[in-house]
Short mmCIF file of C-alpha atoms in Angstrom, two decimals:
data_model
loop_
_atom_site.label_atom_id
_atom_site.label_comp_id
_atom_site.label_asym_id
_atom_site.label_seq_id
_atom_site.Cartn_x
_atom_site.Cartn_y
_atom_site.Cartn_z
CA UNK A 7 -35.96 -120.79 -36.67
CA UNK A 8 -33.09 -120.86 -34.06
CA UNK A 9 -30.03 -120.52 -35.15
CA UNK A 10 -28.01 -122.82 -33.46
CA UNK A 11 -24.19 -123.31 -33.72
CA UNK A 12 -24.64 -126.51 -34.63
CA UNK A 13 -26.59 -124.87 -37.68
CA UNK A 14 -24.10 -122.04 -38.82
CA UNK A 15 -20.81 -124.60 -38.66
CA UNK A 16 -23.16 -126.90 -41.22
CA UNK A 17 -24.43 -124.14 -43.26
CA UNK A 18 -20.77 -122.98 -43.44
CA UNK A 19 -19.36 -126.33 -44.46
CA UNK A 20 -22.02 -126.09 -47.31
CA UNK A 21 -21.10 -122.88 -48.37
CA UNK A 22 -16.97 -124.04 -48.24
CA UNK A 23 -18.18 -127.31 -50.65
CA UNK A 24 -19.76 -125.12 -53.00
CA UNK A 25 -17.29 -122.61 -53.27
CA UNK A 26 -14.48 -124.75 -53.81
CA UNK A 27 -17.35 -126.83 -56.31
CA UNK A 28 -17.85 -123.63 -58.05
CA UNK A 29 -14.35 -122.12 -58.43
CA UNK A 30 -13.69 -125.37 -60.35
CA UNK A 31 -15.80 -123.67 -62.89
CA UNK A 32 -14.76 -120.02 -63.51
CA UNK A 33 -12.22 -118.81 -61.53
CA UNK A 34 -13.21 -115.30 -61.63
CA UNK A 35 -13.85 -114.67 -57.46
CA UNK A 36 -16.88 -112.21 -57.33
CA UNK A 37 -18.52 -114.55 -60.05
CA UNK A 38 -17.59 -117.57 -57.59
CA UNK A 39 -18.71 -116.01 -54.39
CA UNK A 40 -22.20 -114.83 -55.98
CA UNK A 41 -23.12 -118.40 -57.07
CA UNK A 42 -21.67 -120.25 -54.11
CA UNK A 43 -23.89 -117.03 -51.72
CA UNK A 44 -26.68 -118.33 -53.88
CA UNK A 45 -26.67 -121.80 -54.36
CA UNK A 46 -26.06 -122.66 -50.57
CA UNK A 47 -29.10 -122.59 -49.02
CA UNK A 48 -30.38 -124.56 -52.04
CA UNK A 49 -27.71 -127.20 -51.23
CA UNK A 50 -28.19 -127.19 -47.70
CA UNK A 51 -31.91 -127.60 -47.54
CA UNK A 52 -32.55 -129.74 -50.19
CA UNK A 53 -29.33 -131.99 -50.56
CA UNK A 54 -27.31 -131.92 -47.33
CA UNK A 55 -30.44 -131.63 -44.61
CA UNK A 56 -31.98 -134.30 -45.78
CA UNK A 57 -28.69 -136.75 -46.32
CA UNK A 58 -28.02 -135.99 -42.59
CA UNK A 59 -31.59 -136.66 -40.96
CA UNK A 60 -31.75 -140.11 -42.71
CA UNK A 61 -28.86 -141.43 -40.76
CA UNK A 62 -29.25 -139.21 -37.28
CA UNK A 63 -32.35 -137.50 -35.99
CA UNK A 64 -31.17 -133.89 -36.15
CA UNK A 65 -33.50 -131.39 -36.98
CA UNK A 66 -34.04 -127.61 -36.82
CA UNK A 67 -35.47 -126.10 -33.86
CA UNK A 68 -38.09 -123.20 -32.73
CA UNK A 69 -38.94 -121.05 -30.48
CA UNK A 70 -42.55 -121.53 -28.79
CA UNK A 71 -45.54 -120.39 -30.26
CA UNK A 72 -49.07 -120.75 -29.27
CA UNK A 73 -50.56 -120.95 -33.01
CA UNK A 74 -47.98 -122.76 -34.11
CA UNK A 75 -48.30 -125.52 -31.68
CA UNK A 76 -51.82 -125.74 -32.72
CA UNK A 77 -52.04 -125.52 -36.03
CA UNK A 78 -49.12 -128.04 -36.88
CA UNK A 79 -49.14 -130.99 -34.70
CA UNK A 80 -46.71 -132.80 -36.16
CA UNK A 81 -43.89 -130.55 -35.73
CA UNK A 82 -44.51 -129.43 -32.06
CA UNK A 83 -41.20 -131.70 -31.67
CA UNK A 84 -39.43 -128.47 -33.25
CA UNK A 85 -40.39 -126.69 -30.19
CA UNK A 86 -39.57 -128.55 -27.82
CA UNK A 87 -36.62 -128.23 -26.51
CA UNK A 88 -37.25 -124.63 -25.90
CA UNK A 89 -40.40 -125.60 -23.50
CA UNK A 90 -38.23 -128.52 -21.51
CA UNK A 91 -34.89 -127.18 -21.20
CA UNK A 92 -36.32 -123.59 -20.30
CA UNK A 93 -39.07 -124.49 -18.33
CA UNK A 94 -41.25 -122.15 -19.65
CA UNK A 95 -44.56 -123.39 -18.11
CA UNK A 96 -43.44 -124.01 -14.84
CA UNK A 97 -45.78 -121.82 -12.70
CA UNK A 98 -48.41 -121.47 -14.78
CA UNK A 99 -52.04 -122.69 -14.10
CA UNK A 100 -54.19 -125.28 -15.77
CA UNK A 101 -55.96 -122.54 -17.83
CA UNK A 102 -53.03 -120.77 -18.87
CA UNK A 103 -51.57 -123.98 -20.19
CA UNK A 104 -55.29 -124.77 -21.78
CA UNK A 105 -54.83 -121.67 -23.49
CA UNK A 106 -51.40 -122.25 -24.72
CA UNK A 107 -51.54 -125.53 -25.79
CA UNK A 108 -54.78 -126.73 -26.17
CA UNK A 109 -57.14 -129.37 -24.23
CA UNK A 110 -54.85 -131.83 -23.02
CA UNK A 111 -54.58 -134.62 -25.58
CA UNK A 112 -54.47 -137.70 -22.49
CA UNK A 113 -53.72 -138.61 -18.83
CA UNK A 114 -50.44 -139.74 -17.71
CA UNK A 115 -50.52 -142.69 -15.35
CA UNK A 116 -49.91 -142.49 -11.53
CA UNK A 117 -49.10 -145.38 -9.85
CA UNK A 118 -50.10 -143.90 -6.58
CA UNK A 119 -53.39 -143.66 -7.15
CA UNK A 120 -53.17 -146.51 -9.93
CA UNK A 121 -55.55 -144.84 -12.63
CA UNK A 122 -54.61 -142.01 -15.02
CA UNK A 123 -54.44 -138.51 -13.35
CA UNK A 124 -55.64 -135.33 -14.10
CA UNK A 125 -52.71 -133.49 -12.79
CA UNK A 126 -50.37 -135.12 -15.58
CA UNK A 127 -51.38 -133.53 -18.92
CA UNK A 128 -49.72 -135.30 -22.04
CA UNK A 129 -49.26 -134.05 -25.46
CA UNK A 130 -48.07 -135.45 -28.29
CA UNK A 131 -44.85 -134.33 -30.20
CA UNK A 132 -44.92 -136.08 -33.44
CA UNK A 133 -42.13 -137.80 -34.80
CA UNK A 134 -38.25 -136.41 -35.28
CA UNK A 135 -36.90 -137.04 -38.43
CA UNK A 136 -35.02 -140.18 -39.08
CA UNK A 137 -35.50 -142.61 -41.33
CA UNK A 138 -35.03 -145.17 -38.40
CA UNK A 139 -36.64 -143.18 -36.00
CA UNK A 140 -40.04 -145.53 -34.78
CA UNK A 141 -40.46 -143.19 -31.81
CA UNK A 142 -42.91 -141.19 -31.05
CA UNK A 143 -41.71 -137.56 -28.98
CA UNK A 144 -44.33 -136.85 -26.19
CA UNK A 145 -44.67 -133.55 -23.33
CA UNK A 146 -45.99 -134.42 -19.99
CA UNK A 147 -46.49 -131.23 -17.82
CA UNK A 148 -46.90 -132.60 -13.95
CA UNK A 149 -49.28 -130.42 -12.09
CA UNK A 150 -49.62 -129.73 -8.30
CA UNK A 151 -52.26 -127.52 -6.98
CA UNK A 152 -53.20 -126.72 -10.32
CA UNK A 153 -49.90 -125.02 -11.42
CA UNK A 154 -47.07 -127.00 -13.32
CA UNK A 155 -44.46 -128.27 -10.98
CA UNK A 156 -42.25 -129.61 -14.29
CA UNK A 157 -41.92 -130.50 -17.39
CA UNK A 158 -40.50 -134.03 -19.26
CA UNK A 159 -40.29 -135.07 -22.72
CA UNK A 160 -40.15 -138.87 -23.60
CA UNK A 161 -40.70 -141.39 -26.36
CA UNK A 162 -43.00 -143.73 -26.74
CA UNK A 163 -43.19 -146.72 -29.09
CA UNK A 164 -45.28 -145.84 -32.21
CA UNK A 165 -48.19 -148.84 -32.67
CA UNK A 166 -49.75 -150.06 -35.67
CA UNK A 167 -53.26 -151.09 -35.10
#
């Protein structure tokens, strides 16, 4: 887990809510404290996470790792950010990235050669949560003499067939 500030001012908000909650009850301080030290996270993660990712599509984030991405598909998205913004595979071949992430999971199209191409490798992110959120998160790694040149994320459309 990354702890970003966005993530400490929350989890401190939560912690201020349930102390103040709390020294409603008893108003003996270390008593209050201990509780509201206690019950936070529970709070947070089970009341207060989920309240806010209904309405936006926040969510927690991760640093990359190679079983990780493999082993849980559907939360690659929690990753992410870490492989775009950072660029982490930029300069690394075909088989490194094969070895990171796995067999590439389709083609990207290239309309200069009009037919998919194997130097745009696409994986898919899974879905941020939301409870609007009909999107699907996706990686495309561009390649140019077998090394990736960049890195995008984008969204496509989920379909029902």
């Amino acid at each position: 887990m990354v702890f970003t500030p966005l993530f400490i001012i929350s989890l401190l908000i939560v912690l201020i809510l349930v102390w103040l909650f709390v020294k409603t009850i008893d108003n003996r301080k270390w008593l209050t404290f201990l509780v509201s030290v206690i019950l936070t996270p529970l709070v947070y993660f089970y009341m207060f996470y989920p309240a806010i990712n209904i309405f936006s599509s926040y969510h927690h984030e991760k640093h990359f790792e190679a079983t990780a991405w493999k082993e849980k598909p559907a939360l690659r998205y929690e990753m992410s950010t870490e492989i775009v913004d950072d660029q982490i595979f930029i300069g690394k071949s075909k088989s490194e990235i094969q070895e990171a992430l796995g067999v590439t999971e389709w083609y990207g199209w290239d309309d200069s050669i009009k037919a998919n191409s194997p130097d745009k490798w696409n994986y898919n992110l899974g879905f941020k949560p939301g409870a609007f959120n009909t999107h699907q998160e996706c990686l495309e790694l561009i390649f140019k003499n077998d090394m990736v040149l960049s890195s995008r994320q984008y969204q496509m459309e989920k379909k029902d067939y």
